[in-house]
Amino acid sequence: MILDLDPNLSDREVEALSERLKKMKFTPVRQAGNRIALVQGVGKQVRKEAFLHLMGVKKVSNLEQKYKLASRLFHPEPTVIECRGKKLGGGHFFAIAGPCSIESKEQIDASAKAAREGGAVALRGGAFKPRTSPYEFQGMGEEGLKLLRDAGAAEGLLTVSEVMEPAQVELAARYVDILQVGARNMQNFSLLKELGKVKNPILLKRGFSATYQDLLMAAEYILAHGNPNVILCERGIRTFETYTRNTLDLNAVCALRELTHLPIVVDPSHGTGLRSFVGPMSLAAVAAGADGLIIEIHPQPDRSLSDAQQTISFEAFAKIMRDAGLIRQALDSKSVEL
Amino acid sequence: MILDLDPNLSDREVEALSERLKKMKFTPVRQAGNRIALVQGVGKQVRKEAFLHLMGVKKVSNLEQKYKLASRLFHPEPTVIECRGKKLGGGHFFAIAGPCSIESKEQIDASAKAAREGGAVALRGGAFKPRTSPYEFQGMGEEGLKLLRDAGAAEGLLTVSEVMEPAQVELAARYVDILQVGARNMQNFSLLKELGKVKNPILLKRGFSATYQDLLMAAEYILAHGNPNVILCERGIRTFETYTRNTLDLNAVCALRELTHLPIVVDPSHGTGLRSFVGPMSLAAVAAGADGLIIEIHPQPDRSLSDAQQTISFEAFAKIMRDAGLIRQALDSKSVEL
Amino acid sequence: MILDLDPNLSDREVEALSERLKKMKFTPVRQAGNRIALVQGVGKQVRKEAFLHLMGVKKVSNLEQKYKLASRLFHPEPTVIECRGKKLGGGHFFAIAGPCSIESKEQIDASAKAAREGGAVALRGGAFKPRTSPYEFQGMGEEGLKLLRDAGAAEGLLTVSEVMEPAQVELAARYVDILQVGARNMQNFSLLKELGKVKNPILLKRGFSATYQDLLMAAEYILAHGNPNVILCERGIRTFETYTRNTLDLNAVCALRELTHLPIVVDPSHGTGLRSFVGPMSLAAVAAGADGLIIEIHPQPDRSLSDAQQTISFEAFAKIMRDAGLIRQALDSKSVEL
Amino acid sequence: MILDLDPNLSDREVEALSERLKKMKFTPVRQAGNRIALVQGVGKQVRKEAFLHLMGVKKVSNLEQKYKLASRLFHPEPTVIECRGKKLGGGHFFAIAGPCSIESKEQIDASAKAAREGGAVALRGGAFKPRTSPYEFQGMGEEGLKLLRDAGAAEGLLTVSEVMEPAQVELAARYVDILQVGARNMQNFSLLKELGKVKNPILLKRGFSATYQDLLMAAEYILAHGNPNVILCERGIRTFETYTRNTLDLNAVCALRELTHLPIVVDPSHGTGLRSFVGPMSLAAVAAGADGLIIEIHPQPDRSLSDAQQTISFEAFAKIMRDAGLIRQALDSKSVEL
């Protein structure tokens, strides 16, 4: 339920109203424009009239959508996430690059340098690897996080790494700027709730077979638990086609743009699983209006300990970034809207 | 099986060799570079050695792929289709525009004018409509084909229309330049064989759940029956996502580029089913390297008798074409290859 | 639109009313219980009131569903198809067995004997094979149809064979009792219309990615063009799973039972593509309430010219039929309804 | 890698060999028939010859499959799980029934009574609910687990409840016999590893878009971390069909039977999402050879706080169990194998 308040209400008065709503067993979330969204405790038995007598409430509306805080309906302007002086989304295009797994200091340092030179804003690298098979390389753990932090700092890059369970969140947040939720954990609700309690931006990857609505409800878990900094990531879905590892779904960029104010990035590396597809699909993502890209790079792609077949070289990354820049220049920002 | 011939063989000698192979119950298809592909009659019991004694045969290779004439392996250069002085594919970008169904002379004439002004090379319009429900508008038939022909001629545009059964091919070929096979008929093998006998270029749409290999084998039916002018069209696949009518699969552009020499066009109208997606997905298709676009336009999109929700206005089409041109200028032709 | 008529109206009066409706440009289809369905020509501009003044019309209702004649709403009792003295559906379980392709007189005769001994009602065999690749065995054609007819006659079995284009319908109907539409042709509307004009029962296979509604609308094409004898066949859908050739969807049995009165058969051979799955999935189909089974058998399964890996032996077929009989005995006919 | 040992080796000698292998940084897992599987630490650089000199090693074989302990190749006999005197799998059919969520003492007690009367072996009930939306009922937590334990004890039933994160495992294991992993957590590897450390049987649900191999690799995580008691559960996959909530995939029963020795149960409630489908699909699962069923029941299905539309009444459950018993009687245990 959405309560539109008297625009002249002071912050203190709004605060008092929120406290009262909490005592009534609701979970109020304040929004721009003197508006309060009640995101929990509102069942079918609660009627709109019950709120109209509260001081300062001008109008009460029902929420039909299953996600609320993530919805563009109640937050028409695109969200710009600020992180250590860098702006992400809402016209601020950003690229994230780095290896699938952090393997050594040399590897991550070289990757950081190449990422920065290519124009990336952030360095990615996995320390805890969620491998489908229990017998594959499982990552360097905390030691990897330290290497990532140092490599990012040396090149002035933000850092991105994946967390896989609630207990890892506090540790990872100590070293890493942006915490990533992998596709397999998109509906790991315990993890999502924990990520709602930190301040780091969260890069939330779409599950293999998650609908756009599923993805937005997963984002809603994080938002509703207190963290407004969620970046959505399209990374390929499962279809009947087996030529590609996944089917990268660029329609997601258009759909999420309509449905939400959150920034949208595209991962053509996991999304296609094929090195030769990363370039053209990156450019397609940019042309479709994505806010950013996340790309796997490696000093020696063929020697990567994981995801070798989808990892590209530093030179290939630099070329993609140049071409992506040309496309963005060619299109004025309004051009993809009809 | 592929027979590489002595490069000094004359056309007449190659012809004589072909005749001999036909008597041996094979179906030889001549290819560039003095090469003959045996595309039928070659079972597991036929050994390569059997061909080596034939005059002029230098080398014999097996074909592992299920499609042969469509494969880039045996035809590395992209195919450029020529049709009434216009070139399609292989660097010659082409847009096709027009209404889903031909409804009236006014409608198709206005569409032709807008298509030409926007920069399209061809005018599309359905005369026989394959509607999922038997109770929906089924098209104007031959009368529609005449209107299409006249409207195209008036604006100097090629024409494109769908055929749905073998018996329609001869009639449609009398009026229309490019014959379209709809997604539902992609594996209508009787129709494909019939289309192998005409000279018109064929626009072959990918089935809802056809793999890239399925599409190429459907193309192979047409090629193997004698018509080399096949254009492949990605138009969306069926997935679990219901927000869009179909999931437009731009990975197909990259995959088909690797696998075949045939031109590849993208249909963002059917591929997404949503008007607001047509612009961004068109630009994404161009950035991914598509050879062309096919877009549904209508003088009054909301009044379209079919597919209204995915049909765009003339103005929107003109804007997409301008933006698509900017992207193609920005990218030199090599830029999407790594 | 549905017109409920005065129950005392004579056939002649109903006929006169139908004629009048035709002159009004509608397509009336008479249904049980003195009811007329208007299945064509009824657009949004036609109002219910327009029919109420017609003689004998008692009530007018709108039809919300896209399919009408196929719907259980307007035909609550299950359809029992009668064909040369045999009853199919509505409690009359029926099995169809035979080879994928008719290969020789010996092969089809032996298959007919095994089919009859196992308890099948009909013999299947393909004469025109819709192969995905143009280079695979394409069937024996009319010669095959004759062999099929003779083998069926010798064993007292109905015969089933596939038609692939409108022009084949008349030929096949001369030799074959039940005409089959393959999955790839489920939305070949020209073919469906042609099949609406014959009297043979039609075995309509679900397309690889056809929804239940798509299948029912395809059936509707046949029904609306005059042939009420349609049997629906579940034969596997395309999913991300690659272990099986297709994913046999037994939910279809329950769903179609709710939605339609038409008989439902299951094809575990194409549906799974794996010989070892045919037995258990056949029994599962029977337990789920299917009206029949269609199974590929061959005197020497491993030597089958097509679909060898999913074809079972005569002994395996006999065993499945015995077990299926035990399950049907165990369950009284009401047991699967809750 | 698989080491086949001298059959005369004593347990003590095998133990000593295992210790030595651990020092060599391998993870040995002892299997039936004096065989050791090395499930970790075996990279491409380790050659088979390295093991042949070890005392007692007779033969060394490579493992091609990505899962090993779960594979039927190395464990041909079906696993029978014993839990508090009850046997599950390997011919011991078992049904699990109960509400989606534990809501009150009355509700769970009544459900336990109905489950036992219907013939179930175990009582299910969710205490921590993984809801797709953060605003839906999230479960009773530990209080619910106590109610479940007491209700199960009163009726002599095993208990089953879901855990969602590693930190819940210890708590839940205190109250519950069988710990369930939900479909959304099938690849929550942190959770799987934790479940490898307890002794409780684990009911592992297949993810929405998990292949059979993915499911077996998830099971492998649990097995490789020390818990051999894994039950696999088919509960529907995501396809393009929207009539059902999911597409219950009974092919999984046949496929998993071939690939693994672990027990296989089917969940027709989540698998279809429709009450009217639960009966026929349960019987189909039994006919296909499933080892068990897991069904949602509720004293007042329409008032269930979650999953109401797929929950059946006590009477409906009793009827399904009677019919399932009839089918199992009708089929002797070998009948579904060909």
Short mmCIF file of C-alpha atoms in Angstrom, two decimals, chain A residues 283 287 319 322-331, chain B residues 91 93 118 283 286-290 319-336:
data_model
loop_
_atom_site.label_atom_id
_atom_site.label_comp_id
_atom_site.label_asym_id
_atom_site.label_seq_id
_atom_site.Cartn_x
_atom_site.Cartn_y
_atom_site.Cartn_z
CA LEU A 283 27.95 -4.06 -28.75
CA ALA A 287 22.90 -0.52 -28.58
CA LYS A 319 38.69 -3.23 -28.91
CA ARG A 322 36.48 1.32 -28.20
CA ASP A 323 33.62 0.10 -30.37
CA ALA A 324 31.13 0.39 -27.53
CA GLY A 325 32.24 3.98 -27.06
CA LEU A 326 31.68 4.72 -30.74
CA ILE A 327 28.15 3.35 -30.55
CA ARG A 328 27.34 5.37 -27.49
CA GLN A 329 28.64 8.50 -29.17
CA ALA A 330 26.63 7.78 -32.30
CA LEU A 331 23.39 7.40 -30.39
CA GLY B 91 28.09 -6.02 -46.49
CA PHE B 93 22.68 -4.01 -45.40
CA GLY B 118 12.98 5.45 -44.32
CA LEU B 283 19.81 -1.33 -33.06
CA VAL B 286 22.66 -4.10 -36.26
CA ALA B 287 25.41 -3.85 -33.63
CA ALA B 288 25.55 -7.67 -33.45
CA GLY B 289 26.22 -7.76 -37.18
CA ALA B 290 22.88 -8.62 -38.80
CA LYS B 319 14.11 7.12 -36.53
CA ILE B 320 15.28 3.51 -36.16
CA MET B 321 16.76 3.59 -39.66
CA ARG B 322 18.63 6.83 -38.90
CA ASP B 323 20.04 5.39 -35.68
CA ALA B 324 20.90 2.09 -37.36
CA GLY B 325 22.80 4.04 -40.00
CA LEU B 326 24.76 5.89 -37.32
CA ILE B 327 25.76 2.61 -35.70
CA ARG B 328 26.88 1.10 -38.98
CA GLN B 329 28.94 4.21 -39.72
CA ALA B 330 30.50 4.12 -36.28
CA LEU B 331 31.59 0.54 -36.63
CA ASP B 332 33.93 -0.22 -39.45
CA SER B 333 32.85 -3.50 -40.95
CA LYS B 334 35.51 -5.54 -39.20
CA SER B 335 34.83 -4.25 -35.75
CA VAL B 336 32.53 -6.98 -34.51
#
